[in-house]
């Protein structure tokens, strides 16, 4: 338990954050294809190599979450990515859920799969050097959803996963993401995020998960993507801190935010506002994917001659978010 707590502390301290580079094969391939990159394991490997070998990235990133495919891959010299990262002082993490499917009898709602055989998979990842794990549940807002039943089943699964991850000696990153899709306002997002968080923490406690050895990954409180409401950074910060204050127990190791498809600079600005807003009991930082790697992907275009350029973009975004994680972000360097 003490080791779990130390690892969790390392992941959220020092102004560093987590790089969630764990998109599934299908979704990373689709994103890369938009920039003309062929859909193959080798192209995905080259892309991940570019990201994970970015010089200096360890100054701003405490941990990287990988997908099973990249967890087993090597760089050009035959060294495993997870070893390259560990040498750069970055903790290697692994996404262990197997994605979402429709929840039977609950139209529009999702449930995450992957519990079968999880104990054995966790054991293997721990032996391969993973220090932490992630599981993402998806909560959708609609006219009559989410239902209590959908939240409850996802919470039960998250808690079972978290207990197994701690049993295997790895810090769980427990992520119930209230997705931005929809026309709802920020108040509705706050209401659903609160309801979800309360149920999730209730079940985590029942399953005897040690909060000091886990990280809570959550969405910021925002209006839905199709809602035209303008919201200031201060308002996002105030609402987000208020919701988190109601749901996250004081002994939780840390809270990290997903970017959820926000524009990268906006996500950085809002993170900064949240961190500055309130003194919370737990540290808060980023655990972004798109908001960290978008610019690098746009620059790379699958071409070797663009690698350095793309790495500079990733390093820059990581530095901006590290400033924001300490509340020191004052705008983009030009
Ligand atoms: P985004 O920052 O792109 O939302 O991804 C973070 C993540 O891990 C979602 O599960």
PDB file of N, CA and C in Angstrom, residues 168-243:
ATOM      1  N   UNK A 168      -2.777  -6.018  -7.625  1.00  0.00           N
ATOM      2  CA  UNK A 168      -1.624  -6.345  -8.463  1.00  0.00           C
ATOM      3  C   UNK A 168      -0.474  -5.354  -8.264  1.00  0.00           C
ATOM      4  N   UNK A 169      -0.660  -4.392  -7.350  1.00  0.00           N
ATOM      5  CA  UNK A 169       0.423  -3.453  -7.039  1.00  0.00           C
ATOM      6  C   UNK A 169       0.518  -2.271  -7.984  1.00  0.00           C
ATOM      7  N   UNK A 170      -0.544  -1.987  -8.723  1.00  0.00           N
ATOM      8  CA  UNK A 170      -0.523  -0.847  -9.653  1.00  0.00           C
ATOM      9  C   UNK A 170      -1.622   0.151  -9.298  1.00  0.00           C
ATOM     10  N   UNK A 171      -1.277   1.434  -9.404  1.00  0.00           N
ATOM     11  CA  UNK A 171      -2.235   2.496  -9.062  1.00  0.00           C
ATOM     12  C   UNK A 171      -3.346   2.557 -10.109  1.00  0.00           C
ATOM     13  N   UNK A 172      -4.606   2.445  -9.697  1.00  0.00           N
ATOM     14  CA  UNK A 172      -5.682   2.592 -10.680  1.00  0.00           C
ATOM     15  C   UNK A 172      -6.014   4.061 -10.947  1.00  0.00           C
ATOM     16  N   UNK A 173      -6.204   4.391 -12.217  1.00  0.00           N
ATOM     17  CA  UNK A 173      -6.740   5.703 -12.593  1.00  0.00           C
ATOM     18  C   UNK A 173      -8.194   5.437 -12.954  1.00  0.00           C
ATOM     19  N   UNK A 174      -9.076   5.845 -12.063  1.00  0.00           N
ATOM     20  CA  UNK A 174     -10.498   5.525 -12.170  1.00  0.00           C
ATOM     21  C   UNK A 174     -11.186   6.653 -12.929  1.00  0.00           C
ATOM     22  N   UNK A 175     -11.665   6.351 -14.131  1.00  0.00           N
ATOM     23  CA  UNK A 175     -12.172   7.420 -14.997  1.00  0.00           C
ATOM     24  C   UNK A 175     -13.623   7.213 -15.427  1.00  0.00           C
ATOM     25  N   UNK A 176     -14.555   7.877 -14.761  1.00  0.00           N
ATOM     26  CA  UNK A 176     -15.906   7.892 -15.315  1.00  0.00           C
ATOM     27  C   UNK A 176     -16.067   9.199 -16.093  1.00  0.00           C
ATOM     28  N   UNK A 177     -15.964   9.131 -17.408  1.00  0.00           N
ATOM     29  CA  UNK A 177     -16.007  10.363 -18.219  1.00  0.00           C
ATOM     30  C   UNK A 177     -17.440  10.716 -18.597  1.00  0.00           C
ATOM     31  N   UNK A 178     -17.904  11.869 -18.150  1.00  0.00           N
ATOM     32  CA  UNK A 178     -19.177  12.399 -18.641  1.00  0.00           C
ATOM     33  C   UNK A 178     -18.818  13.099 -19.948  1.00  0.00           C
ATOM     34  N   UNK A 179     -19.240  12.520 -21.063  1.00  0.00           N
ATOM     35  CA  UNK A 179     -18.761  13.014 -22.363  1.00  0.00           C
ATOM     36  C   UNK A 179     -19.442  14.331 -22.761  1.00  0.00           C
ATOM     37  N   UNK A 180     -18.719  15.087 -23.605  1.00  0.00           N
ATOM     38  CA  UNK A 180     -19.196  16.424 -23.987  1.00  0.00           C
ATOM     39  C   UNK A 180     -20.294  16.419 -25.059  1.00  0.00           C
ATOM     40  N   UNK A 181     -20.532  15.266 -25.683  1.00  0.00           N
ATOM     41  CA  UNK A 181     -21.534  15.200 -26.744  1.00  0.00           C
ATOM     42  C   UNK A 181     -22.896  15.611 -26.191  1.00  0.00           C
ATOM     43  N   UNK A 182     -23.590  16.492 -26.941  1.00  0.00           N
ATOM     44  CA  UNK A 182     -24.937  16.866 -26.528  1.00  0.00           C
ATOM     45  C   UNK A 182     -25.129  18.372 -26.430  1.00  0.00           C
ATOM     46  N   UNK A 183     -26.382  18.756 -26.214  1.00  0.00           N
ATOM     47  CA  UNK A 183     -26.713  20.185 -26.174  1.00  0.00           C
ATOM     48  C   UNK A 183     -26.965  20.687 -24.762  1.00  0.00           C
ATOM     49  N   UNK A 184     -26.615  19.887 -23.755  1.00  0.00           N
ATOM     50  CA  UNK A 184     -26.873  20.254 -22.355  1.00  0.00           C
ATOM     51  C   UNK A 184     -26.036  21.460 -21.920  1.00  0.00           C
ATOM     52  N   UNK A 185     -26.466  22.096 -20.827  1.00  0.00           N
ATOM     53  CA  UNK A 185     -25.680  23.220 -20.310  1.00  0.00           C
ATOM     54  C   UNK A 185     -24.717  22.748 -19.216  1.00  0.00           C
ATOM     55  N   UNK A 186     -23.922  23.692 -18.721  1.00  0.00           N
ATOM     56  CA  UNK A 186     -22.890  23.339 -17.730  1.00  0.00           C
ATOM     57  C   UNK A 186     -23.524  22.858 -16.414  1.00  0.00           C
ATOM     58  N   UNK A 187     -24.696  23.399 -16.079  1.00  0.00           N
ATOM     59  CA  UNK A 187     -25.364  22.979 -14.828  1.00  0.00           C
ATOM     60  C   UNK A 187     -25.709  21.497 -14.891  1.00  0.00           C
ATOM     61  N   UNK A 188     -26.189  21.091 -16.070  1.00  0.00           N
ATOM     62  CA  UNK A 188     -26.557  19.668 -16.236  1.00  0.00           C
ATOM     63  C   UNK A 188     -25.303  18.782 -16.153  1.00  0.00           C
ATOM     64  N   UNK A 189     -24.218  19.252 -16.737  1.00  0.00           N
ATOM     65  CA  UNK A 189     -22.956  18.499 -16.655  1.00  0.00           C
ATOM     66  C   UNK A 189     -22.530  18.385 -15.191  1.00  0.00           C
ATOM     67  N   UNK A 190     -22.704  19.472 -14.441  1.00  0.00           N
ATOM     68  CA  UNK A 190     -22.329  19.465 -13.016  1.00  0.00           C
ATOM     69  C   UNK A 190     -23.182  18.453 -12.246  1.00  0.00           C
ATOM     70  N   UNK A 191     -24.474  18.461 -12.564  1.00  0.00           N
ATOM     71  CA  UNK A 191     -25.406  17.566 -11.864  1.00  0.00           C
ATOM     72  C   UNK A 191     -25.041  16.088 -12.117  1.00  0.00           C
ATOM     73  N   UNK A 192     -24.801  15.766 -13.396  1.00  0.00           N
ATOM     74  CA  UNK A 192     -24.492  14.373 -13.759  1.00  0.00           C
ATOM     75  C   UNK A 192     -23.116  13.955 -13.228  1.00  0.00           C
ATOM     76  N   UNK A 193     -22.150  14.879 -13.303  1.00  0.00           N
ATOM     77  CA  UNK A 193     -20.801  14.553 -12.805  1.00  0.00           C
ATOM     78  C   UNK A 193     -20.840  14.328 -11.296  1.00  0.00           C
ATOM     79  N   UNK A 194     -21.684  15.093 -10.606  1.00  0.00           N
ATOM     80  CA  UNK A 194     -21.816  14.927  -9.149  1.00  0.00           C
ATOM     81  C   UNK A 194     -22.475  13.586  -8.837  1.00  0.00           C
ATOM     82  N   UNK A 195     -23.582  13.308  -9.516  1.00  0.00           N
ATOM     83  CA  UNK A 195     -24.303  12.058  -9.267  1.00  0.00           C
ATOM     84  C   UNK A 195     -23.387  10.854  -9.528  1.00  0.00           C
ATOM     85  N   UNK A 196     -22.682  10.916 -10.652  1.00  0.00           N
ATOM     86  CA  UNK A 196     -21.777   9.817 -11.023  1.00  0.00           C
ATOM     87  C   UNK A 196     -20.678   9.652  -9.973  1.00  0.00           C
ATOM     88  N   UNK A 197     -20.038  10.758  -9.630  1.00  0.00           N
ATOM     89  CA  UNK A 197     -18.924  10.714  -8.677  1.00  0.00           C
ATOM     90  C   UNK A 197     -19.349  10.157  -7.328  1.00  0.00           C
ATOM     91  N   UNK A 198     -20.531  10.575  -6.885  1.00  0.00           N
ATOM     92  CA  UNK A 198     -21.001  10.098  -5.568  1.00  0.00           C
ATOM     93  C   UNK A 198     -21.160   8.591  -5.569  1.00  0.00           C
ATOM     94  N   UNK A 199     -21.788   8.075  -6.638  1.00  0.00           N
ATOM     95  CA  UNK A 199     -22.007   6.623  -6.710  1.00  0.00           C
ATOM     96  C   UNK A 199     -20.676   5.892  -6.848  1.00  0.00           C
ATOM     97  N   UNK A 200     -19.793   6.422  -7.693  1.00  0.00           N
ATOM     98  CA  UNK A 200     -18.496   5.756  -7.905  1.00  0.00           C
ATOM     99  C   UNK A 200     -17.725   5.666  -6.583  1.00  0.00           C
ATOM    100  N   UNK A 201     -17.628   6.768  -5.851  1.00  0.00           N
ATOM    101  CA  UNK A 201     -16.861   6.728  -4.598  1.00  0.00           C
ATOM    102  C   UNK A 201     -17.525   5.854  -3.522  1.00  0.00           C
ATOM    103  N   UNK A 202     -18.855   5.810  -3.576  1.00  0.00           N
ATOM    104  CA  UNK A 202     -19.567   4.952  -2.626  1.00  0.00           C
ATOM    105  C   UNK A 202     -19.179   3.484  -2.854  1.00  0.00           C
ATOM    106  N   UNK A 203     -19.194   3.080  -4.124  1.00  0.00           N
ATOM    107  CA  UNK A 203     -18.875   1.676  -4.415  1.00  0.00           C
ATOM    108  C   UNK A 203     -17.382   1.396  -4.211  1.00  0.00           C
ATOM    109  N   UNK A 204     -16.529   2.376  -4.547  1.00  0.00           N
ATOM    110  CA  UNK A 204     -15.085   2.190  -4.311  1.00  0.00           C
ATOM    111  C   UNK A 204     -14.835   1.919  -2.824  1.00  0.00           C
ATOM    112  N   UNK A 205     -15.546   2.663  -1.975  1.00  0.00           N
ATOM    113  CA  UNK A 205     -15.381   2.472  -0.523  1.00  0.00           C
ATOM    114  C   UNK A 205     -15.876   1.079  -0.118  1.00  0.00           C
ATOM    115  N   UNK A 206     -17.029   0.678  -0.645  1.00  0.00           N
ATOM    116  CA  UNK A 206     -17.555  -0.653  -0.326  1.00  0.00           C
ATOM    117  C   UNK A 206     -16.585  -1.760  -0.726  1.00  0.00           C
ATOM    118  N   UNK A 207     -15.906  -1.543  -1.846  1.00  0.00           N
ATOM    119  CA  UNK A 207     -14.965  -2.553  -2.343  1.00  0.00           C
ATOM    120  C   UNK A 207     -13.592  -2.423  -1.683  1.00  0.00           C
ATOM    121  N   UNK A 208     -13.497  -1.543  -0.685  1.00  0.00           N
ATOM    122  CA  UNK A 208     -12.276  -1.347   0.124  1.00  0.00           C
ATOM    123  C   UNK A 208     -11.076  -0.864  -0.693  1.00  0.00           C
ATOM    124  N   UNK A 209     -11.347  -0.058  -1.707  1.00  0.00           N
ATOM    125  CA  UNK A 209     -10.250   0.514  -2.487  1.00  0.00           C
ATOM    126  C   UNK A 209      -9.596   1.594  -1.627  1.00  0.00           C
ATOM    127  N   UNK A 210      -8.253   1.616  -1.616  1.00  0.00           N
ATOM    128  CA  UNK A 210      -7.515   2.604  -0.838  1.00  0.00           C
ATOM    129  C   UNK A 210      -7.429   3.902  -1.649  1.00  0.00           C
ATOM    130  N   UNK A 211      -8.144   4.934  -1.227  1.00  0.00           N
ATOM    131  CA  UNK A 211      -8.173   6.193  -1.978  1.00  0.00           C
ATOM    132  C   UNK A 211      -6.786   6.837  -2.099  1.00  0.00           C
ATOM    133  N   UNK A 212      -5.949   6.594  -1.089  1.00  0.00           N
ATOM    134  CA  UNK A 212      -4.597   7.171  -1.121  1.00  0.00           C
ATOM    135  C   UNK A 212      -3.718   6.538  -2.192  1.00  0.00           C
ATOM    136  N   UNK A 213      -4.161   5.409  -2.726  1.00  0.00           N
ATOM    137  CA  UNK A 213      -3.377   4.719  -3.752  1.00  0.00           C
ATOM    138  C   UNK A 213      -4.135   4.667  -5.063  1.00  0.00           C
ATOM    139  N   UNK A 214      -5.011   5.659  -5.299  1.00  0.00           N
ATOM    140  CA  UNK A 214      -5.735   5.721  -6.584  1.00  0.00           C
ATOM    141  C   UNK A 214      -5.860   7.171  -7.051  1.00  0.00           C
ATOM    142  N   UNK A 215      -6.078   7.321  -8.325  1.00  0.00           N
ATOM    143  CA  UNK A 215      -6.251   8.653  -8.911  1.00  0.00           C
ATOM    144  C   UNK A 215      -7.627   8.706  -9.579  1.00  0.00           C
ATOM    145  N   UNK A 216      -8.280   9.841  -9.405  1.00  0.00           N
ATOM    146  CA  UNK A 216      -9.609  10.025 -10.015  1.00  0.00           C
ATOM    147  C   UNK A 216      -9.449  10.866 -11.270  1.00  0.00           C
ATOM    148  N   UNK A 217      -9.893  10.328 -12.413  1.00  0.00           N
ATOM    149  CA  UNK A 217      -9.787  11.063 -13.677  1.00  0.00           C
ATOM    150  C   UNK A 217     -11.174  11.520 -14.098  1.00  0.00           C
ATOM    151  N   UNK A 218     -11.304  12.802 -14.352  1.00  0.00           N
ATOM    152  CA  UNK A 218     -12.643  13.352 -14.517  1.00  0.00           C
ATOM    153  C   UNK A 218     -12.669  14.423 -15.610  1.00  0.00           C
ATOM    154  N   UNK A 219     -13.857  14.681 -16.103  1.00  0.00           N
ATOM    155  CA  UNK A 219     -14.084  15.763 -17.057  1.00  0.00           C
ATOM    156  C   UNK A 219     -14.175  17.094 -16.313  1.00  0.00           C
ATOM    157  N   UNK A 220     -13.834  18.178 -17.002  1.00  0.00           N
ATOM    158  CA  UNK A 220     -14.110  19.507 -16.441  1.00  0.00           C
ATOM    159  C   UNK A 220     -15.617  19.739 -16.572  1.00  0.00           C
ATOM    160  N   UNK A 221     -16.165  20.669 -15.802  1.00  0.00           N
ATOM    161  CA  UNK A 221     -17.594  20.971 -15.915  1.00  0.00           C
ATOM    162  C   UNK A 221     -17.783  21.994 -17.035  1.00  0.00           C
ATOM    163  N   UNK A 222     -18.422  21.526 -18.116  1.00  0.00           N
ATOM    164  CA  UNK A 222     -18.547  22.336 -19.335  1.00  0.00           C
ATOM    165  C   UNK A 222     -19.917  22.131 -19.964  1.00  0.00           C
ATOM    166  N   UNK A 223     -20.371  23.113 -20.765  1.00  0.00           N
ATOM    167  CA  UNK A 223     -21.584  22.876 -21.549  1.00  0.00           C
ATOM    168  C   UNK A 223     -21.299  21.838 -22.638  1.00  0.00           C
ATOM    169  N   UNK A 224     -22.338  21.143 -23.108  1.00  0.00           N
ATOM    170  CA  UNK A 224     -22.163  20.168 -24.181  1.00  0.00           C
ATOM    171  C   UNK A 224     -21.670  20.830 -25.464  1.00  0.00           C
ATOM    172  N   UNK A 225     -21.090  20.003 -26.314  1.00  0.00           N
ATOM    173  CA  UNK A 225     -20.497  20.520 -27.555  1.00  0.00           C
ATOM    174  C   UNK A 225     -21.494  21.302 -28.416  1.00  0.00           C
ATOM    175  N   UNK A 226     -22.756  20.869 -28.409  1.00  0.00           N
ATOM    176  CA  UNK A 226     -23.749  21.547 -29.266  1.00  0.00           C
ATOM    177  C   UNK A 226     -24.468  22.687 -28.557  1.00  0.00           C
ATOM    178  N   UNK A 227     -24.042  23.005 -27.360  1.00  0.00           N
ATOM    179  CA  UNK A 227     -24.668  24.110 -26.625  1.00  0.00           C
ATOM    180  C   UNK A 227     -23.896  25.388 -26.944  1.00  0.00           C
ATOM    181  N   UNK A 228     -24.644  26.467 -27.245  1.00  0.00           N
ATOM    182  CA  UNK A 228     -23.985  27.710 -27.661  1.00  0.00           C
ATOM    183  C   UNK A 228     -23.552  28.594 -26.483  1.00  0.00           C
ATOM    184  N   UNK A 229     -23.919  28.175 -25.289  1.00  0.00           N
ATOM    185  CA  UNK A 229     -23.599  28.967 -24.090  1.00  0.00           C
ATOM    186  C   UNK A 229     -22.093  29.290 -23.992  1.00  0.00           C
ATOM    187  N   UNK A 230     -21.806  30.567 -23.736  1.00  0.00           N
ATOM    188  CA  UNK A 230     -20.404  30.971 -23.520  1.00  0.00           C
ATOM    189  C   UNK A 230     -20.099  30.717 -22.053  1.00  0.00           C
ATOM    190  N   UNK A 231     -18.911  30.230 -21.785  1.00  0.00           N
ATOM    191  CA  UNK A 231     -18.569  30.022 -20.376  1.00  0.00           C
ATOM    192  C   UNK A 231     -17.147  30.519 -20.135  1.00  0.00           C
ATOM    193  N   UNK A 232     -16.973  31.294 -19.082  1.00  0.00           N
ATOM    194  CA  UNK A 232     -15.638  31.851 -18.818  1.00  0.00           C
ATOM    195  C   UNK A 232     -14.782  30.794 -18.120  1.00  0.00           C
ATOM    196  N   UNK A 233     -13.479  30.992 -18.174  1.00  0.00           N
ATOM    197  CA  UNK A 233     -12.567  30.046 -17.505  1.00  0.00           C
ATOM    198  C   UNK A 233     -12.842  30.024 -16.007  1.00  0.00           C
ATOM    199  N   UNK A 234     -13.137  31.204 -15.465  1.00  0.00           N
ATOM    200  CA  UNK A 234     -13.400  31.306 -14.025  1.00  0.00           C
ATOM    201  C   UNK A 234     -14.656  30.515 -13.640  1.00  0.00           C
ATOM    202  N   UNK A 235     -15.660  30.582 -14.515  1.00  0.00           N
ATOM    203  CA  UNK A 235     -16.894  29.853 -14.272  1.00  0.00           C
ATOM    204  C   UNK A 235     -16.651  28.328 -14.323  1.00  0.00           C
ATOM    205  N   UNK A 236     -15.869  27.893 -15.303  1.00  0.00           N
ATOM    206  CA  UNK A 236     -15.509  26.462 -15.399  1.00  0.00           C
ATOM    207  C   UNK A 236     -14.791  26.047 -14.119  1.00  0.00           C
ATOM    208  N   UNK A 237     -13.852  26.886 -13.688  1.00  0.00           N
ATOM    209  CA  UNK A 237     -13.053  26.571 -12.500  1.00  0.00           C
ATOM    210  C   UNK A 237     -13.939  26.491 -11.264  1.00  0.00           C
ATOM    211  N   UNK A 238     -14.821  27.459 -11.134  1.00  0.00           N
ATOM    212  CA  UNK A 238     -15.679  27.511  -9.945  1.00  0.00           C
ATOM    213  C   UNK A 238     -16.594  26.272  -9.886  1.00  0.00           C
ATOM    214  N   UNK A 239     -17.213  25.968 -11.027  1.00  0.00           N
ATOM    215  CA  UNK A 239     -18.141  24.824 -11.076  1.00  0.00           C
ATOM    216  C   UNK A 239     -17.393  23.498 -10.873  1.00  0.00           C
ATOM    217  N   UNK A 240     -16.237  23.382 -11.520  1.00  0.00           N
ATOM    218  CA  UNK A 240     -15.470  22.130 -11.434  1.00  0.00           C
ATOM    219  C   UNK A 240     -15.015  21.884  -9.994  1.00  0.00           C
ATOM    220  N   UNK A 241     -14.494  22.922  -9.351  1.00  0.00           N
ATOM    221  CA  UNK A 241     -14.002  22.754  -7.975  1.00  0.00           C
ATOM    222  C   UNK A 241     -15.159  22.465  -7.014  1.00  0.00           C
ATOM    223  N   UNK A 242     -16.303  23.099  -7.271  1.00  0.00           N
ATOM    224  CA  UNK A 242     -17.455  22.876  -6.410  1.00  0.00           C
ATOM    225  C   UNK A 242     -17.909  21.396  -6.487  1.00  0.00           C
ATOM    226  N   UNK A 243     -18.016  20.898  -7.724  1.00  0.00           N
ATOM    227  CA  UNK A 243     -18.426  19.494  -7.908  1.00  0.00           C
ATOM    228  C   UNK A 243     -17.409  18.552  -7.264  1.00  0.00           C
TER     229      UNK A 243
END
